[in-house]
Tab-separated table of C-alpha atoms in Angstrom:
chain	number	residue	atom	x	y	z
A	6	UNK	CA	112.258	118.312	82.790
A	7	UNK	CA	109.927	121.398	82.827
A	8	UNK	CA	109.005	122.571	86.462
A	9	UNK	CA	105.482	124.598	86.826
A	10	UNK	CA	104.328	126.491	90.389
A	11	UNK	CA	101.381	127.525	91.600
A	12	UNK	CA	100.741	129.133	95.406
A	13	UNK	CA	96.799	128.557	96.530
A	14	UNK	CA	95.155	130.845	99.213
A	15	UNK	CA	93.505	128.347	101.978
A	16	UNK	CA	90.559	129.359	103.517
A	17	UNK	CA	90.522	130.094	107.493
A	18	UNK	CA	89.998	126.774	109.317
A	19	UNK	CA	91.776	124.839	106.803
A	20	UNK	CA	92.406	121.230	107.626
A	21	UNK	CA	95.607	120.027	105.817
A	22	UNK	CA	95.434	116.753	108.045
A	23	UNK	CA	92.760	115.838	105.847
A	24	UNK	CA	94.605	116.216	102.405
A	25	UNK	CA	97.864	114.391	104.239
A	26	UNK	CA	95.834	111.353	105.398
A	27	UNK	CA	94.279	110.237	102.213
A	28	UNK	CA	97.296	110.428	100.854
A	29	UNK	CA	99.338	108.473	103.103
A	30	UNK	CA	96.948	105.021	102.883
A	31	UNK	CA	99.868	103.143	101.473
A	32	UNK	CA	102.547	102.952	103.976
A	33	UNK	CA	105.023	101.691	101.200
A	34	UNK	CA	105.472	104.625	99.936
A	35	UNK	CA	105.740	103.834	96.164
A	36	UNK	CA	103.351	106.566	94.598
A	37	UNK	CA	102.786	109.301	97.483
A	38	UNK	CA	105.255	110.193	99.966
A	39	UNK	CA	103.859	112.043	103.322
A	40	UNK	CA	105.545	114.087	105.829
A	41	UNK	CA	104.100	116.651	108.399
A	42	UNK	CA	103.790	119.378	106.224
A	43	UNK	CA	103.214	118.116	102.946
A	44	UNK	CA	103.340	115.558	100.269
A	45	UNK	CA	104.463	114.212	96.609
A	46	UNK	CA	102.379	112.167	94.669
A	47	UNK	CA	102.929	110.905	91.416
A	48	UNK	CA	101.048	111.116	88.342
A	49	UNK	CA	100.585	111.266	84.566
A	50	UNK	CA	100.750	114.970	83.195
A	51	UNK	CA	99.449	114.911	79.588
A	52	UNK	CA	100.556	111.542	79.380
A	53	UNK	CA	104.205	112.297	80.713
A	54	UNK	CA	105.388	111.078	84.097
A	55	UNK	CA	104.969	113.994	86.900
A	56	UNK	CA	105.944	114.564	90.322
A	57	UNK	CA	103.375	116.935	92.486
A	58	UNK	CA	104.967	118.116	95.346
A	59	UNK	CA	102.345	119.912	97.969
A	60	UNK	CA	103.927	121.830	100.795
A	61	UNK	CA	101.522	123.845	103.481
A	62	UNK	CA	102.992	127.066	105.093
A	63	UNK	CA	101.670	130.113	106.481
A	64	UNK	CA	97.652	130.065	105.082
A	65	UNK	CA	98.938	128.457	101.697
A	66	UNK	CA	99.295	125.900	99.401
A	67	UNK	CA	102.495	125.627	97.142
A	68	UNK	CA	102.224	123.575	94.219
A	69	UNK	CA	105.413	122.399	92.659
A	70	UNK	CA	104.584	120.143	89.650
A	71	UNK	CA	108.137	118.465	88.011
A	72	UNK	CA	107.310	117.066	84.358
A	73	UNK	CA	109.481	114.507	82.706
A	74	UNK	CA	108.529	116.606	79.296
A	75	UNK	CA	106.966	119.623	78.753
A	76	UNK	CA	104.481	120.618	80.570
A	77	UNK	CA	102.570	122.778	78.202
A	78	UNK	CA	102.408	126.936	77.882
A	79	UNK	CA	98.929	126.446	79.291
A	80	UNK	CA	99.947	124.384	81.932
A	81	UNK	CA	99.469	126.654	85.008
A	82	UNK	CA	95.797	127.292	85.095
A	83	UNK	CA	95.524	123.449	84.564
A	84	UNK	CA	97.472	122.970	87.569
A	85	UNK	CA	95.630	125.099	89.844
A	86	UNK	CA	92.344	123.762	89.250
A	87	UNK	CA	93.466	120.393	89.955
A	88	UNK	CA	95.166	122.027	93.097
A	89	UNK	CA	91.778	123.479	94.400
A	90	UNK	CA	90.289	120.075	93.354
A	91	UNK	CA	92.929	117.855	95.384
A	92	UNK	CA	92.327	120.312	98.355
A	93	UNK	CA	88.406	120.103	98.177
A	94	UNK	CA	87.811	123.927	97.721
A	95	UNK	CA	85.506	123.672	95.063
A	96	UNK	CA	83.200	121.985	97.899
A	97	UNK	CA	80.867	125.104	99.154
A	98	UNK	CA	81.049	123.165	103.316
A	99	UNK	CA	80.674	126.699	105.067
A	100	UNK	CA	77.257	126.407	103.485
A	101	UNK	CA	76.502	123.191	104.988
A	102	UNK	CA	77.958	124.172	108.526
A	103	UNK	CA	75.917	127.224	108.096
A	104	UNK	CA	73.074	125.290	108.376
A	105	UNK	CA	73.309	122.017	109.986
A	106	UNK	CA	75.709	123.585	113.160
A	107	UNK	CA	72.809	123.300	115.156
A	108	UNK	CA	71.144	119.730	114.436
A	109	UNK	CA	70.555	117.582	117.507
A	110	UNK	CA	72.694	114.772	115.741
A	111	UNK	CA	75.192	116.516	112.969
A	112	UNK	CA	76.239	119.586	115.137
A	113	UNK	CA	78.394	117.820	117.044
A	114	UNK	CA	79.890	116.219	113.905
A	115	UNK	CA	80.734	119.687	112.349
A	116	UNK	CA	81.314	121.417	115.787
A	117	UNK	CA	84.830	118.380	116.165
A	118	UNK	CA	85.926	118.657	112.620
A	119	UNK	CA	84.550	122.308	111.203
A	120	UNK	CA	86.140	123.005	107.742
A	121	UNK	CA	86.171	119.414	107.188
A	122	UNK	CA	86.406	118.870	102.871
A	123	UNK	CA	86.721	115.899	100.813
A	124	UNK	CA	90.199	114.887	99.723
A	125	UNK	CA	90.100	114.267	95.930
A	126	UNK	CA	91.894	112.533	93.239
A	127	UNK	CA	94.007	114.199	90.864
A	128	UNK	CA	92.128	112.742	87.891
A	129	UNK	CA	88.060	111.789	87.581
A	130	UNK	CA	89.991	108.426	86.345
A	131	UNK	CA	91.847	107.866	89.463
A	132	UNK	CA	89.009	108.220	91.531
A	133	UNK	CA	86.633	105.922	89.336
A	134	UNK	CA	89.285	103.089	89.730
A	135	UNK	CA	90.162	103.450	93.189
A	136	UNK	CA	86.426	103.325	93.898
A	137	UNK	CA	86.252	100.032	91.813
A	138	UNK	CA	89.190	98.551	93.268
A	139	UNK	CA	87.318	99.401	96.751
A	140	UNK	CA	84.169	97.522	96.518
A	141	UNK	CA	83.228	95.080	98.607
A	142	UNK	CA	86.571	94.738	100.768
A	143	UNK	CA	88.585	96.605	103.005
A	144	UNK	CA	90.249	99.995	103.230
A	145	UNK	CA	93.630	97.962	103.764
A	146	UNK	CA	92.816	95.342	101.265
A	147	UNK	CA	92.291	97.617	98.247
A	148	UNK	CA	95.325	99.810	99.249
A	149	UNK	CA	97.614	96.269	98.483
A	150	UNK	CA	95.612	95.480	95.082
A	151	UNK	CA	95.891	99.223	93.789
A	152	UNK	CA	99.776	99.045	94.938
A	153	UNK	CA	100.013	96.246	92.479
A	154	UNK	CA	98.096	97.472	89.881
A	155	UNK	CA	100.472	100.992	90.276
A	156	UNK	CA	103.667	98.314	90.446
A	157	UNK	CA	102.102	96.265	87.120
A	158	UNK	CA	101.764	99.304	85.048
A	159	UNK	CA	105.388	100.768	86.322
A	160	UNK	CA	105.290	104.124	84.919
A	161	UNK	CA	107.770	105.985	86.880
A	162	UNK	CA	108.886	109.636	87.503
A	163	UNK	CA	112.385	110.455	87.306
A	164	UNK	CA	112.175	111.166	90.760
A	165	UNK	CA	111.263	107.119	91.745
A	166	UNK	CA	107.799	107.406	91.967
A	167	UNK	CA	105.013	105.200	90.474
A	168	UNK	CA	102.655	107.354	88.656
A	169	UNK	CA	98.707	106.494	88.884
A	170	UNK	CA	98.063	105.297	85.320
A	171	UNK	CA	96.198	106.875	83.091
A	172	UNK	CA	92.845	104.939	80.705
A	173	UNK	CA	95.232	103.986	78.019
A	174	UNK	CA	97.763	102.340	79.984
A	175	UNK	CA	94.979	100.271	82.102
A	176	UNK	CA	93.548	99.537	78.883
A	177	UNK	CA	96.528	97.919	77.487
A	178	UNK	CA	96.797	95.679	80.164
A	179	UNK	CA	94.432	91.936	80.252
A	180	UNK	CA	91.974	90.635	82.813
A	181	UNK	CA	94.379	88.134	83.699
A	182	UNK	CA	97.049	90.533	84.846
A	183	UNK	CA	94.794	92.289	86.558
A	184	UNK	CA	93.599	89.310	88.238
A	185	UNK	CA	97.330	88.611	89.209
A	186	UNK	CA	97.163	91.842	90.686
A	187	UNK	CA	94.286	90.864	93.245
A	188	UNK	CA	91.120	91.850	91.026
A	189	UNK	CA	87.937	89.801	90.725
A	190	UNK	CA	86.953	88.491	87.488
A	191	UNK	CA	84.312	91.273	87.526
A	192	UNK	CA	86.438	93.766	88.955
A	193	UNK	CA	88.786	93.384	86.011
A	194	UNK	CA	86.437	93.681	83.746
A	195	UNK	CA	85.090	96.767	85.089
A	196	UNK	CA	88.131	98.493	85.248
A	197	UNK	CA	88.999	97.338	81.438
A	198	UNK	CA	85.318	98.745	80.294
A	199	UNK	CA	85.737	101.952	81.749
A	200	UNK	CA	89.412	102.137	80.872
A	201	UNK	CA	88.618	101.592	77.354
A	202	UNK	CA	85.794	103.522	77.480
A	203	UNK	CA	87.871	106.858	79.235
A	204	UNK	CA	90.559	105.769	76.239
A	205	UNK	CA	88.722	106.028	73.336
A	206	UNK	CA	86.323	109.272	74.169
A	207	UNK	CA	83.000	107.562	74.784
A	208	UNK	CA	83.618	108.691	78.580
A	209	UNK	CA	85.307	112.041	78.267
A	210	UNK	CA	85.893	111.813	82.086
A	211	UNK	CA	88.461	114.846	82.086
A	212	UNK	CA	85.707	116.981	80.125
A	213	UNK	CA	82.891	116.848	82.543
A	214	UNK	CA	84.802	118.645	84.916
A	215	UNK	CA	83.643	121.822	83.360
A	216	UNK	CA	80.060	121.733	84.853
A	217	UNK	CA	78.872	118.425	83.460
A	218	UNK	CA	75.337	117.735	85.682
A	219	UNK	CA	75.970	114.922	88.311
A	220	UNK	CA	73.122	113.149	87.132
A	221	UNK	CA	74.340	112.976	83.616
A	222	UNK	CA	77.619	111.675	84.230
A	223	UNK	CA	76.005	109.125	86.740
A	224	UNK	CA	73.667	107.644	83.703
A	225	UNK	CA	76.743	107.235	81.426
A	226	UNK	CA	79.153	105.791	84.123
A	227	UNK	CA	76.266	103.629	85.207
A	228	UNK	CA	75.640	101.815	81.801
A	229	UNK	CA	79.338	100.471	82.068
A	230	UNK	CA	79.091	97.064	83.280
A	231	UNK	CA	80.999	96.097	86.971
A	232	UNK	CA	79.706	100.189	88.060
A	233	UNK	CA	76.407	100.673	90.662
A	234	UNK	CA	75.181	103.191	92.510
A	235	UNK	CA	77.911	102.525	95.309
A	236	UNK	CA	81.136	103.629	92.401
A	237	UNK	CA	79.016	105.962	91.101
A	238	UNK	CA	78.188	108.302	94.119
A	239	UNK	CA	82.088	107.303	95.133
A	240	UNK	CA	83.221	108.576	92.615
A	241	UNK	CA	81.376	111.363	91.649
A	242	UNK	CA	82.427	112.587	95.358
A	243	UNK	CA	86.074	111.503	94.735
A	244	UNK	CA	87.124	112.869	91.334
A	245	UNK	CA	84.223	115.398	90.693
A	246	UNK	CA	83.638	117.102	94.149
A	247	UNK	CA	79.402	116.471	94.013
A	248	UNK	CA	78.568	116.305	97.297
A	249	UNK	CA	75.171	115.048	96.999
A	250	UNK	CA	75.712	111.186	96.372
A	251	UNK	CA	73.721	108.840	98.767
A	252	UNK	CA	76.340	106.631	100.061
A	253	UNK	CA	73.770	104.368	102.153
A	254	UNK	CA	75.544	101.075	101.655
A	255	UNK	CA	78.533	102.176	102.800
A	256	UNK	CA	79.487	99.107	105.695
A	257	UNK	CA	81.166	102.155	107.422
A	258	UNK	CA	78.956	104.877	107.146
A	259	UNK	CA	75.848	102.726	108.355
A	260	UNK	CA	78.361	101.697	110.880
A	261	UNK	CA	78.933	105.657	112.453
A	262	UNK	CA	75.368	106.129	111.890
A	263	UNK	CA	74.712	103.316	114.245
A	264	UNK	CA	76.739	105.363	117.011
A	265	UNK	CA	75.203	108.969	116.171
A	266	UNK	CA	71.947	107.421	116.700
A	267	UNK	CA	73.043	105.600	119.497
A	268	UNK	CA	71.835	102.251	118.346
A	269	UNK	CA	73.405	98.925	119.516
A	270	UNK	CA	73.808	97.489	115.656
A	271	UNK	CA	74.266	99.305	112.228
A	272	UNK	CA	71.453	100.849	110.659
A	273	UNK	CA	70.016	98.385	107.595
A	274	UNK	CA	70.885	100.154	103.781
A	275	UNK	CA	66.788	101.385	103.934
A	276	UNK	CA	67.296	103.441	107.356
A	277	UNK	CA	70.620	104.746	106.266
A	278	UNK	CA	69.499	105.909	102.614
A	279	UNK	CA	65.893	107.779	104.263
A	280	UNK	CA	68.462	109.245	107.138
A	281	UNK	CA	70.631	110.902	104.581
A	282	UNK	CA	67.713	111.574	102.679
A	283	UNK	CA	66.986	114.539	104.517
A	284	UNK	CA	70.145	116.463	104.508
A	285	UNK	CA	70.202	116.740	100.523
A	286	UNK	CA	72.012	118.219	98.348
A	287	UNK	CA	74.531	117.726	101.238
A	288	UNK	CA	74.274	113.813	101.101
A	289	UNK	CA	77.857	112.614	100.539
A	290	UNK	CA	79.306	115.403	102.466
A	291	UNK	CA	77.103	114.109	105.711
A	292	UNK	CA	78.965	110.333	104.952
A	293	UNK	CA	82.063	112.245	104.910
A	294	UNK	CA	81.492	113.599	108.276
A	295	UNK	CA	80.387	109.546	109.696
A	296	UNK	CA	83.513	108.239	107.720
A	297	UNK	CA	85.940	110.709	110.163
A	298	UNK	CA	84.467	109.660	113.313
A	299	UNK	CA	85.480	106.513	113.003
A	300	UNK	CA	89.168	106.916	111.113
A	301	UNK	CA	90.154	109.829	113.370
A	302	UNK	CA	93.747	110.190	110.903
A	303	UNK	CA	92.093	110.143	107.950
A	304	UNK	CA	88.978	108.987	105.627
């Protein structure tokens, strides 16, 4: 086992309530385990089984990253920048808060959860199939199908914990274990397209992280049959940090827009898209702000 650490500098107002609520969806425990002050998660590290541990003390993150390999001379920087990922601080929100604090409607959004950032994935990947898994059905219901999807792959950490899978292990899999897992037909083959696609390099997912434009990725991801605009903006939000993605069919965000506006029903898809329309480039961020108010322990 090789063992890499990395401390993170949090900026005032910090919410690590956030960070700790995404990742305690699954109550079973299998891939991320949650306590008060911090988490483990695991996950695929170059291909080799990893445990992240996360701990928050005194302004800081500590990242403890355990490999079942080696973890690479390199392997430091890597782990920081999917550190600052994880904890949303590549997401400029003091911006945002900067200029919205004020609005008749979103100030007193930002004025009960200031500082509020996006949880992200620890891979593009992981975020692109969560956000499949999540179409069309409930917050609960896709935490049970990913758990068996984790469960159906079984790759492990020595520590006990089920690892998210990486492309090439999704792609070895068939539609009809997936479907044994709780996937649609079209589900499955969604997450087999992209899986193969992430696999063999015709979506170099990892690679776009460098500054790939949103609107590029979005036309690639888009072509891949089983992916909309829903995934895209999803995931784009979820593994990539663009906070710009008009989440207007969200059930849940027209359903908090309903309340903000202080209307008796939810919003149609039209009213909710031309709503959000006018807080761009801040789209997805403003969603992420309607999501909270109604999961006050996490969204």
């Amino acid at each position: 086992m090789s063992i890499l650490d990395c401390d993170i500098s949090l900026p005032s107002g910090f919410r690590p309530q956030d960070i700790l609520a995404f990742h305690r969806r699954d109550g079973e425990r299998l891939a991320e385990q949650v306590d008060d002050d911090g988490l483990k998660k695991g996950l695929l590290w170059r291909g080799q089984p990893a445990c992240l541990a996360l701990r928050f003390a005194d302004g800081h993150a500590h990242l403890r990253l355990m490999v079942d390999g080696e973890a690479g001379a390199d392997g430091q920087a890597e782990l920081a920048g999917m550190g600052r990922r994880m904890l949303g601080l590549n997401q400029p929100v003091e911006a945002f808060e900067r200029q919205y604090r004020d609005h008749p409607q979103l100030g007193a959004l930002i004025a009960a959860r200031a500082g509020l950032r996006v949880p992200q994935t620890a891979t593009p990947f992981e975020a692109l199939a969560w956000a499949i898994t999540g179409q069309q059905i409930s917050v609960a219901a896709a935490v049970t199908i990913r758990r068996r999807m984790l469960l159906l792959c079984d790759c492990r950490h020595s520590s006990g914990l089920l690892c998210h899978p990486d492309a090439a292990r999704l792609a070895a899999l068939t539609a009809d274990q997936l479907g044994e897992a709780g996937f649609s037909r079209a589900k499955s083959r969604a997450v087999l397209a992209l899986s193969q696609a992430a696999a063999n390099g015709t979506l170099p997912l990892d690679a776009w992280l460098a500054g790939t434009p949103a609107d590029q990725i979005a036309e690639r991801l888009l072509a891949v049959p089983g992916i909309g605009p829903w995934t895209v903006s999803y995931a784009l939000l979820r593994g990539y940090g663009w906070l710009d993605g008009s989440l207007h069919g969200d059930v849940a965000v027209r359903k908090a827009l309903g309340m903000v506006l202080g209307q008796a029903g939810k919003p149609d898809q039209k009213q909710t898209q031309e709503w959000l329309g006018a807080f761009a480039p801040w789209r997805a961020l403003v969603a992420a702000h309607l999501w909270a108010l109604l999961q006050a322990g996490g969204f």
